[in-house]
mmCIF file of C-alpha atoms in Angstrom:
data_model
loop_
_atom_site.group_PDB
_atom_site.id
_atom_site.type_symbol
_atom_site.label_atom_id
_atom_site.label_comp_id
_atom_site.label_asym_id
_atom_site.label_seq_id
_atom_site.Cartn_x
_atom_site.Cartn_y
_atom_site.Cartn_z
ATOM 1 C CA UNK A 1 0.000 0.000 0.000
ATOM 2 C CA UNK A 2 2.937 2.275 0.924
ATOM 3 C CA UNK A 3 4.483 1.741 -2.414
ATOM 4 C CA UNK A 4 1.151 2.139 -4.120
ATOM 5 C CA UNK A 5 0.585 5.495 -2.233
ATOM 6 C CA UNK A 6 3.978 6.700 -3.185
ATOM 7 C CA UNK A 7 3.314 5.747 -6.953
ATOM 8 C CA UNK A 8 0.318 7.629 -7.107
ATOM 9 C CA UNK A 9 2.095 10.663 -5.385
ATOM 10 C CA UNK A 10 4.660 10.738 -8.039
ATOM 11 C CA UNK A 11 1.905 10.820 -10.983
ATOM 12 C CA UNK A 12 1.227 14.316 -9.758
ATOM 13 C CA UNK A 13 4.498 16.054 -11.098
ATOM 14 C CA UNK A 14 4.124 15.004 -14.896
ATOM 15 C CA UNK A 15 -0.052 15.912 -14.144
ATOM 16 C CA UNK A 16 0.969 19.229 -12.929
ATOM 17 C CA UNK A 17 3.779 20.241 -15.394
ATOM 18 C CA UNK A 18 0.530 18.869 -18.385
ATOM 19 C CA UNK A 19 -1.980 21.174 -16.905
ATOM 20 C CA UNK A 20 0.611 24.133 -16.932
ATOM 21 C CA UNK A 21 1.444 23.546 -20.244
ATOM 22 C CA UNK A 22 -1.737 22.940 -21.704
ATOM 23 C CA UNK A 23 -3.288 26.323 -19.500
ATOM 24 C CA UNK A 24 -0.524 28.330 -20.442
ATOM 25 C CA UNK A 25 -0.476 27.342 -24.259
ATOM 26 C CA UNK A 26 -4.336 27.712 -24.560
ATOM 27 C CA UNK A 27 -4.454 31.393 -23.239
ATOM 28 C CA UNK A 28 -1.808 32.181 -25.352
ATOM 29 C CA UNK A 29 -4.094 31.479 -28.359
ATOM 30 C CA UNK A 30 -6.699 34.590 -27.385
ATOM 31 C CA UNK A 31 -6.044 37.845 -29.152
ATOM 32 C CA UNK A 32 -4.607 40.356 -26.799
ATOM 33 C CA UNK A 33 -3.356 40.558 -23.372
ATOM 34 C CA UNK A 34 -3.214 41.706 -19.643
ATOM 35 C CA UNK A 35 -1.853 44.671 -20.713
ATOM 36 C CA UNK A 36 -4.284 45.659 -23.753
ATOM 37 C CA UNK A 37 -6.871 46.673 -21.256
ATOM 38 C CA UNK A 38 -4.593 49.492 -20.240
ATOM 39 C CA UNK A 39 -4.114 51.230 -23.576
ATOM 40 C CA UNK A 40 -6.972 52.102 -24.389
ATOM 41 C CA UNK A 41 -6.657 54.782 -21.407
ATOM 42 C CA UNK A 42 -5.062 57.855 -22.325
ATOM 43 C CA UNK A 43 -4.057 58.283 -18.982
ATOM 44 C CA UNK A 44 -1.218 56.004 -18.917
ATOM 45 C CA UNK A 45 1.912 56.521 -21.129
ATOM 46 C CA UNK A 46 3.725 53.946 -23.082
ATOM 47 C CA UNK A 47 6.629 54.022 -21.051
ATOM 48 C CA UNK A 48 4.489 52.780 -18.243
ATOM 49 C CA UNK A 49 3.314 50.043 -20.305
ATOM 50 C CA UNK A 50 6.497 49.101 -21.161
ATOM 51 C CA UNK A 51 7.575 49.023 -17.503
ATOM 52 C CA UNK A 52 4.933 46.807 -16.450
ATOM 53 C CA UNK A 53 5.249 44.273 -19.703
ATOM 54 C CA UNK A 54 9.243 43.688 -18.829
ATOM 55 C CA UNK A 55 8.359 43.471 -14.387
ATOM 56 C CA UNK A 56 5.731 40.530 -15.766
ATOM 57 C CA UNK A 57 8.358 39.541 -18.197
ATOM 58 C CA UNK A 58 5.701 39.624 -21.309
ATOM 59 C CA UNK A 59 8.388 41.408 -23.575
ATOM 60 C CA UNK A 60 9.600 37.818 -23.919
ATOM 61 C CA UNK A 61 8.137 35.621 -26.203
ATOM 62 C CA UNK A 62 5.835 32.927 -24.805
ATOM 63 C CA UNK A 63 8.181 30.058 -25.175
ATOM 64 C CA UNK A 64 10.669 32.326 -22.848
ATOM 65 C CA UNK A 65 8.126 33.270 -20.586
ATOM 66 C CA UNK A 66 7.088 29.503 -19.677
ATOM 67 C CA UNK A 67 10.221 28.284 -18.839
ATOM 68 C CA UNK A 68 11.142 31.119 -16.846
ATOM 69 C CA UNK A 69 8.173 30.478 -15.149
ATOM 70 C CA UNK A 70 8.668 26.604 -14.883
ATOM 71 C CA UNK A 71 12.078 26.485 -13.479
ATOM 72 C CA UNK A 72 11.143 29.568 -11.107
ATOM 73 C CA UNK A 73 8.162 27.083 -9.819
ATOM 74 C CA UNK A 74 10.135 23.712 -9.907
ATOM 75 C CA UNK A 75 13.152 25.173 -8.313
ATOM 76 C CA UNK A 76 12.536 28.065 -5.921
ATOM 77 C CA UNK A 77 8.601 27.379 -5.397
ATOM 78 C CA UNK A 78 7.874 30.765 -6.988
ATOM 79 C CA UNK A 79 4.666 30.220 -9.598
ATOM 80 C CA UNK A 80 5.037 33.608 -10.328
ATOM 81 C CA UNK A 81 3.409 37.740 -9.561
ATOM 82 C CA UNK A 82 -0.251 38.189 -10.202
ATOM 83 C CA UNK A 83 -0.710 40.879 -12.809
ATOM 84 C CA UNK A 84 -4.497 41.844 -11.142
ATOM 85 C CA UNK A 85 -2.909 42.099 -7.814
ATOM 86 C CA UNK A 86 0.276 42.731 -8.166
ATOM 87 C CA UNK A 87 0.882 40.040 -5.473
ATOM 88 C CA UNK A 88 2.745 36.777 -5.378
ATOM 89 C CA UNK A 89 0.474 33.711 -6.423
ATOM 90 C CA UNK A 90 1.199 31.370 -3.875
ATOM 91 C CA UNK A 91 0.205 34.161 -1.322
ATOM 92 C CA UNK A 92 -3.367 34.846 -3.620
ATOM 93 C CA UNK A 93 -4.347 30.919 -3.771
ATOM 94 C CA UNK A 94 -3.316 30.232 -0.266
ATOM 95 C CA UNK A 95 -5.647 32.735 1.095
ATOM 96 C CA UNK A 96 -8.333 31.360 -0.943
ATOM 97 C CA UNK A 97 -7.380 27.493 -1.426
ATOM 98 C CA UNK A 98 -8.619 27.258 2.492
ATOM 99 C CA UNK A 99 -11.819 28.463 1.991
ATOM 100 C CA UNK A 100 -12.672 26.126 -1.223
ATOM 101 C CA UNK A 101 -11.236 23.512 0.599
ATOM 102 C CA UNK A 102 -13.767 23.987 3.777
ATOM 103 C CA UNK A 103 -16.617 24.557 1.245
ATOM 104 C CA UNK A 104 -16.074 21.593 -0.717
ATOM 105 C CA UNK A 105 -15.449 18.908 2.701
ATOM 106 C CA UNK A 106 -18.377 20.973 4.010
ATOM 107 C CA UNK A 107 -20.765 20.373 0.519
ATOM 108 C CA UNK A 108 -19.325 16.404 0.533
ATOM 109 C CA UNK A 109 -20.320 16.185 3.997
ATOM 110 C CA UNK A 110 -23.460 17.392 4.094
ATOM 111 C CA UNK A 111 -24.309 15.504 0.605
ATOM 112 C CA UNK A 112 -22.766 12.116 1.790
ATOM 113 C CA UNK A 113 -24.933 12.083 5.297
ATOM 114 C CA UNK A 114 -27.554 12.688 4.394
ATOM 115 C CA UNK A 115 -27.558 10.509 1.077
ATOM 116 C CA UNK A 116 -26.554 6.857 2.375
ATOM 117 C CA UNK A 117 -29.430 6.921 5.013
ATOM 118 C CA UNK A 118 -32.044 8.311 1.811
ATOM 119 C CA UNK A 119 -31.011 5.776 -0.204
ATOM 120 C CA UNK A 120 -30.886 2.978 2.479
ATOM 121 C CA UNK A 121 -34.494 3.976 3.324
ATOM 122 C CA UNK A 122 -35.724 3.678 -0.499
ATOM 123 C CA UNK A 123 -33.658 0.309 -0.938
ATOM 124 C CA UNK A 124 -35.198 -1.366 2.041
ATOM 125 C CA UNK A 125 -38.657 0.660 1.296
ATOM 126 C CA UNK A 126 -38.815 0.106 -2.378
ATOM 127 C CA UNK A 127 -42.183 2.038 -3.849
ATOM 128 C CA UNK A 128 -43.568 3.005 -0.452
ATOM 129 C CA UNK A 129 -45.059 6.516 -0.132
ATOM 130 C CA UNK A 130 -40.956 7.562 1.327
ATOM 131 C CA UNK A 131 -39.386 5.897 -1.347
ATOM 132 C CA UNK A 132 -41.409 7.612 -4.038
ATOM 133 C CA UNK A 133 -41.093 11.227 -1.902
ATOM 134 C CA UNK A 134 -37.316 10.812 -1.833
ATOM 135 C CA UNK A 135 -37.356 10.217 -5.086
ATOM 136 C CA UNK A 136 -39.466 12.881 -6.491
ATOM 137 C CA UNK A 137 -36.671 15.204 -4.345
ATOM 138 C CA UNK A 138 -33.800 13.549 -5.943
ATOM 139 C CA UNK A 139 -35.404 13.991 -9.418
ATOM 140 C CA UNK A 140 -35.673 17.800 -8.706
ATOM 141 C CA UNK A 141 -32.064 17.833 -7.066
ATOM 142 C CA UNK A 142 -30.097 16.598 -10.058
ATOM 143 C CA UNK A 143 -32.560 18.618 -12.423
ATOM 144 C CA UNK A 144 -31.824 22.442 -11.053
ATOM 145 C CA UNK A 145 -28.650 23.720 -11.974
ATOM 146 C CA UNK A 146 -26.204 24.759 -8.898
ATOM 147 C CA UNK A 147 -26.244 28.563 -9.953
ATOM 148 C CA UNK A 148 -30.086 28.886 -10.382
ATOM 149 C CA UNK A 149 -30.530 26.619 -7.145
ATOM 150 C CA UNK A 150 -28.772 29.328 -5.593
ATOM 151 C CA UNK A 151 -30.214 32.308 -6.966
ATOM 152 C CA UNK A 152 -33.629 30.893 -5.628
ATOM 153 C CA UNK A 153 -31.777 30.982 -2.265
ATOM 154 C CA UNK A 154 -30.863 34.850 -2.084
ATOM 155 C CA UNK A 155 -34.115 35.823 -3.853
ATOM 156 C CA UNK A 156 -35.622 33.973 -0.520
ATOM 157 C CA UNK A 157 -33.112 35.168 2.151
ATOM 158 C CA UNK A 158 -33.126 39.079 0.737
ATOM 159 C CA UNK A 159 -36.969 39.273 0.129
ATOM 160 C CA UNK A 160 -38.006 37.009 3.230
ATOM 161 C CA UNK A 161 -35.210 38.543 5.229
ATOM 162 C CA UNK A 162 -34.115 35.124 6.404
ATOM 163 C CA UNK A 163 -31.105 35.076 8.825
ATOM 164 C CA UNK A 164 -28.247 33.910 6.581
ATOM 165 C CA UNK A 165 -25.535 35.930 4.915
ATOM 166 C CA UNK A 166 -25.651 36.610 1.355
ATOM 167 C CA UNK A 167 -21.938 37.062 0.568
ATOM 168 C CA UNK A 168 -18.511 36.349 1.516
ATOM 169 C CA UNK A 169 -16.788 33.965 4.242
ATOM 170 C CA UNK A 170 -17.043 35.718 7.087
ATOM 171 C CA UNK A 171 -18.861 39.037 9.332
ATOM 172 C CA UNK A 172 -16.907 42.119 9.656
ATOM 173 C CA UNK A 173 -17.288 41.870 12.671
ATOM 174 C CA UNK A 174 -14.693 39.008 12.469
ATOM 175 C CA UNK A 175 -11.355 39.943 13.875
ATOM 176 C CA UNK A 176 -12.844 41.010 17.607
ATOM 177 C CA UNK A 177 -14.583 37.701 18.354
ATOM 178 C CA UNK A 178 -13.570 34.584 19.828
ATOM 179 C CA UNK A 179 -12.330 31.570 18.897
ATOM 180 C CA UNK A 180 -16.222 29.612 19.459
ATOM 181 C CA UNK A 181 -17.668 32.762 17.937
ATOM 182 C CA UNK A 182 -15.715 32.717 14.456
ATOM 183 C CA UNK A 183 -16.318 29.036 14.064
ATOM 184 C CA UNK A 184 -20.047 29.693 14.429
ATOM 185 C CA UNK A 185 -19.702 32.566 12.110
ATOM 186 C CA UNK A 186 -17.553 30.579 9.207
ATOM 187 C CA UNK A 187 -20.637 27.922 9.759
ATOM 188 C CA UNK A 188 -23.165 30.529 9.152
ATOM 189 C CA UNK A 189 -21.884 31.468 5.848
ATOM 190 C CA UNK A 190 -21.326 28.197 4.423
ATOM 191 C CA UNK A 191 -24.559 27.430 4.959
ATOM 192 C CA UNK A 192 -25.713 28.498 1.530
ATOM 193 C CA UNK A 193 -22.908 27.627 -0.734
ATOM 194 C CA UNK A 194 -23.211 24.254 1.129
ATOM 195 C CA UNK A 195 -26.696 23.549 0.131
ATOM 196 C CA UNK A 196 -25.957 25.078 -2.996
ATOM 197 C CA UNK A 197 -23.189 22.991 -3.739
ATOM 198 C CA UNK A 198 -24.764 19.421 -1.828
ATOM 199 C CA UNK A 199 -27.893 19.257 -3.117
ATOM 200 C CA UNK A 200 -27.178 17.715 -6.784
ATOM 201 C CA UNK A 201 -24.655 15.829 -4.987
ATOM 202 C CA UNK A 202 -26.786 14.284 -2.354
ATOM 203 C CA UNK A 203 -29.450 13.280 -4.758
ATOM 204 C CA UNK A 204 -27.314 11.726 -7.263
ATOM 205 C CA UNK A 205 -25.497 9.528 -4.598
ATOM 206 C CA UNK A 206 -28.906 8.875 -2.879
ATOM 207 C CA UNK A 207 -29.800 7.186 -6.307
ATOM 208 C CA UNK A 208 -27.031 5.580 -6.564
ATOM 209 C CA UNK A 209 -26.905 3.941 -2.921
ATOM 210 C CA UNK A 210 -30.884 3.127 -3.467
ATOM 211 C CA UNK A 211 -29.885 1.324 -6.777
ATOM 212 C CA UNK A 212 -26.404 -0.424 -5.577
ATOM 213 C CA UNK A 213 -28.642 -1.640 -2.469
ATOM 214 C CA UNK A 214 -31.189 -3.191 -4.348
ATOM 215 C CA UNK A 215 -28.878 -5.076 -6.171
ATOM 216 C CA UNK A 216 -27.342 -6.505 -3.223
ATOM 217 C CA UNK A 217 -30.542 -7.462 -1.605
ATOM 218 C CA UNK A 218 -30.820 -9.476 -4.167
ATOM 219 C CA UNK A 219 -27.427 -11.549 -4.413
ATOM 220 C CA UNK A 220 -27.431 -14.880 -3.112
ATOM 221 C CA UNK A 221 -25.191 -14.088 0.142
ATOM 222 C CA UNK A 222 -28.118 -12.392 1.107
ATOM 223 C CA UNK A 223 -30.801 -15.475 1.059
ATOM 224 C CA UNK A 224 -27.924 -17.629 2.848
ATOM 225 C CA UNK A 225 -28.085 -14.852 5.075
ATOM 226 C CA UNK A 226 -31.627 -14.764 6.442
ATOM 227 C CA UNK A 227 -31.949 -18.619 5.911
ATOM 228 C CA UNK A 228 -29.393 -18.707 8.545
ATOM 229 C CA UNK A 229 -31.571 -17.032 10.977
ATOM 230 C CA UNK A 230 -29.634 -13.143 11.163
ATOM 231 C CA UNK A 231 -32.262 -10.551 11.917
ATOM 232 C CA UNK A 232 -32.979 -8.343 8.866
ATOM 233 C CA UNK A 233 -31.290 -5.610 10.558
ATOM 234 C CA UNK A 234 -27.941 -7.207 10.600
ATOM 235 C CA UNK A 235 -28.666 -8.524 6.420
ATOM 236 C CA UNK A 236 -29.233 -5.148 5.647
ATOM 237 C CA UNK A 237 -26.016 -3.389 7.607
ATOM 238 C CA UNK A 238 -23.646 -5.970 7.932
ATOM 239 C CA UNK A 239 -23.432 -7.821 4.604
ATOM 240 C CA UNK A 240 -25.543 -5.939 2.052
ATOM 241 C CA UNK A 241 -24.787 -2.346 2.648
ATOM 242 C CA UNK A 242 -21.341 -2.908 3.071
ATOM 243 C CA UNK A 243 -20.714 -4.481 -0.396
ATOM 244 C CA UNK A 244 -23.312 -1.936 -2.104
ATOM 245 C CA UNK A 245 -20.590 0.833 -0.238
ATOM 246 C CA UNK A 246 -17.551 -0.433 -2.578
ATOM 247 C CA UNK A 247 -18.849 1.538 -5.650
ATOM 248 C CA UNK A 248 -19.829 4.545 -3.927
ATOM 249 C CA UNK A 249 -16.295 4.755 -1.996
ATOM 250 C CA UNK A 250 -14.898 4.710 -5.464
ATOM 251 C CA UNK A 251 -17.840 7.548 -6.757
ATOM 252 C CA UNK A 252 -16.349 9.667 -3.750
ATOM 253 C CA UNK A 253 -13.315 10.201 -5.826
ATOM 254 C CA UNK A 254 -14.498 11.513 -8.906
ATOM 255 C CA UNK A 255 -17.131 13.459 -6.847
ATOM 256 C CA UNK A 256 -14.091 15.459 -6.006
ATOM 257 C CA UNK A 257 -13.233 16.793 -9.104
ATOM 258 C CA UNK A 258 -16.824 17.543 -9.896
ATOM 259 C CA UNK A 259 -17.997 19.019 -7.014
ATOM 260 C CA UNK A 260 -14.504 21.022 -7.576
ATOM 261 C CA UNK A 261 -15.780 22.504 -11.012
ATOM 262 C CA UNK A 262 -19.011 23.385 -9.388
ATOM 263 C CA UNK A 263 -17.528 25.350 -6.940
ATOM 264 C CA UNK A 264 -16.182 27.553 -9.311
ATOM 265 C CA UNK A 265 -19.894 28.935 -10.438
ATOM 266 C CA UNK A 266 -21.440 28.761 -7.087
ATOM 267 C CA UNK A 267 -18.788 30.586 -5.245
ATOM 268 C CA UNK A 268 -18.901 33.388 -8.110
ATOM 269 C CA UNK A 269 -22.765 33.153 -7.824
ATOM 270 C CA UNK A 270 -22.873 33.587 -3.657
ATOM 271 C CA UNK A 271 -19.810 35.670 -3.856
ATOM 272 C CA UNK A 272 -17.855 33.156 -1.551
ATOM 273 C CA UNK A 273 -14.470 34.174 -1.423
ATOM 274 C CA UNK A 274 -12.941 30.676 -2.676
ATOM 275 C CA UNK A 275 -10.054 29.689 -5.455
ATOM 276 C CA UNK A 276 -12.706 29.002 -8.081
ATOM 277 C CA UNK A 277 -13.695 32.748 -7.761
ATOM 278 C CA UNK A 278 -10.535 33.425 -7.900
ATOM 279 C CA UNK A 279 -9.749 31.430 -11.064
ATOM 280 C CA UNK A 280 -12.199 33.082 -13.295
ATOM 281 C CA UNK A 281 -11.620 36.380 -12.095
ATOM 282 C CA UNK A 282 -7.981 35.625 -13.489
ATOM 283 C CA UNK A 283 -8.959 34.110 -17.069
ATOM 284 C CA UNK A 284 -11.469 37.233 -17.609
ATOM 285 C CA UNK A 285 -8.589 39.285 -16.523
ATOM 286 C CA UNK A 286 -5.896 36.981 -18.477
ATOM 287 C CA UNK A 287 -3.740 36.148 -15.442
ATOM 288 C CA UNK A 288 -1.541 33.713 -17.146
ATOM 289 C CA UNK A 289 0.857 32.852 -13.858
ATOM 290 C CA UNK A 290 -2.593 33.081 -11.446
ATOM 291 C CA UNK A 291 -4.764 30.999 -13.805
ATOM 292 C CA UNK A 292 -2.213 28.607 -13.637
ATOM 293 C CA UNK A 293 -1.326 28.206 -10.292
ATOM 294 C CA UNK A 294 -5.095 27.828 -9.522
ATOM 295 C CA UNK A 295 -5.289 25.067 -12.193
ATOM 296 C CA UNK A 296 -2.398 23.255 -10.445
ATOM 297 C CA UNK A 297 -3.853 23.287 -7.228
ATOM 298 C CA UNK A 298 -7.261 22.381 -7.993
ATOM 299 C CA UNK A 299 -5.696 19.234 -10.299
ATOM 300 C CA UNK A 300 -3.587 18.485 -7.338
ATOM 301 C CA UNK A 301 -6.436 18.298 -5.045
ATOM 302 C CA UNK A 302 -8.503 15.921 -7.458
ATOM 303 C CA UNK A 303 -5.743 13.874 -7.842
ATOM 304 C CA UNK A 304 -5.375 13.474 -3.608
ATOM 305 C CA UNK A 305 -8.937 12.783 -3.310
ATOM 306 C CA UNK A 306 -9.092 9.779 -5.908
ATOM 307 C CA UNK A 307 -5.610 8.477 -3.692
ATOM 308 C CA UNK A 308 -8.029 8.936 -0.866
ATOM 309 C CA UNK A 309 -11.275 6.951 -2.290
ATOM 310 C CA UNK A 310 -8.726 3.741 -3.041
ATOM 311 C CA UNK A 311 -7.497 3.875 0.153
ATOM 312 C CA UNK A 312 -10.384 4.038 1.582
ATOM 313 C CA UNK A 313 -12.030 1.516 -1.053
ATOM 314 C CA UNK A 314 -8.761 -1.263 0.210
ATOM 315 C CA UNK A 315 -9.744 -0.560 3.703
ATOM 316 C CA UNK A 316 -13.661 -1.118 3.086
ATOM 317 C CA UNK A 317 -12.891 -4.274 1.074
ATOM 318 C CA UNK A 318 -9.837 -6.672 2.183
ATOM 319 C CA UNK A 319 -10.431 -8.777 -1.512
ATOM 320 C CA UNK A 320 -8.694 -5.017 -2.954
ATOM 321 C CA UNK A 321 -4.868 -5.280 -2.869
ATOM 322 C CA UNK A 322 -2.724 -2.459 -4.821
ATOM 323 C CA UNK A 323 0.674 -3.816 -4.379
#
């Protein structure tokens, strides 16, 4: 497993050095740049422009300017100076990495919870009037898009004057209170983008733990099962829930990345100050070095949450070896 996990950890650096490549080479093919906004203002000279093009190194060509860039990342962890903010990278996507990481263990959470016991309920329930309610939800769930889902959810908290923010990570408030006081406050305001973000998520793996369970409940470890005497209880938790787990654990993975490229719209949609905000604020603004570092990190953290599914997929199932 150690060997396995080691493997997988050395896949990133070729993924990483793709997804640079690839992000860097593909903005590079849209007319203009960072700098184009700024002269079309009369206001600023061309000696000013000039200035600015060689501190962001884009008087290179863009050959030049990726290297520099690569061996400035590989070698002294640098991935480069915002042109937006005129700030380091690293310092940009660490400030907001946190918060899309909370949001998205937060959404995964709150999906996964309340999704196993929905769709154990329908499984053991089939067509009774809670199977058919739960379904009806889940059918609406994976129909409404995240960003209209949560446009229905300001419209309601602004006109109904409900008691949840409608914007950013935390009060301003923020800085005086204590320690209890700012966790209860973070909670507060994830409690949109969380339902935002959970919902599809929760009804699509409510289907799928409904479906995987009804399969199982079928097998013929199941029959031996109850011939044997075991209380229905123990079929349904011990033996066939556990095996109708092993595709889901491997779901978890790839829920990841998608629940990762939904963030992107729902945090610019609830104005939740997170790295997928922060990405398309940078390709609108053609960031090259902050567009990529973003990229990098969000392919890096897809990459750690499939190693995390197989783990946990080897520990759920001892027949699952990876060395």
């Amino acid at each position: 497993m150690f060997q396995y996990i080691t493997r997988r950890l050395l896949y990133i650096i070729p993924m990483l050095i793709g997804i640079s490549i690839l992000s860097f080479f593909i903005m590079q093919l849209a007319p203009g740049s960072f700098l184009d906004q700024f002269r079309m203002s009369p206001q600023i000279r061309p000696e000013t422009l000039e200035a600015m093009a060689r501190q962001f190194g884009l008087d290179k060509p863009p050959l030049v300017q990726y290297f520099v860039w690569l061996k400035n990342a590989v070698f002294h962890g640098d991935m480069g100076r915002s042109f937006s903010y005129n700030a380091p990278v690293t310092f940009l996507i660490g400030a907001r990495a946190l918060n899309t990481i909370v949001l998205t263990m937060s959404a995964s959470l709150f999906a996964w919870l309340l999704a196993l016991p929905i769709g154990i309920y329908s499984a053991v329930r089939q067509y009774s009037p809670g199977d058919r309610a739960f379904s009806f939800l889940s059918y609406i769930g994976l129909s409404i898009p995240n960003f209209f889902l949560a446009l229905i959810l300001l419209y309601l908290v602004v006109v109904y004057r409900l008691p949840f923010p409608v914007g950013g990570a935390t009060s301003i408030e923020y800085a005086w209170m204590s320690w209890s006081e700012r966790l209860a406050d973070r909670l507060h305001h994830l409690i949109i983008p969380v339902v935002v973000l959970g919902t599809s998520q929760m009804a699509a793996v409510s289907r799928y733990m409904r479906a995987q369970l009804l399969d199982q409940l079928h097998q013929d470890f199941v029959r031996t099962a109850r011939s044997k005497g075991l209380s229905e209880r123990a079929v349904i938790y011990k033996h066939a829930v556990r095996n109708a787990l092993n595709p889901l654990i491997t779901l978890f993975g790839f829920d990841l990345g998608t629940i990762l490229s939904g963030a992107a719209l729902t945090e610019q949609v609830t104005n939740y100050p997170g790295l997928g905000k922060l990405i398309l604020s940078a390709v609108l603004s053609r960031d090259y070095w902050l567009v990529m570092g973003s990229l990098m990190i969000g392919g890096a953290l897809l990459v750690l949450g499939n190693l995390v599914a197989d783990v946990l997929l080897a520990l759920a199932d001892p027949r699952i070896r990876y060395d």
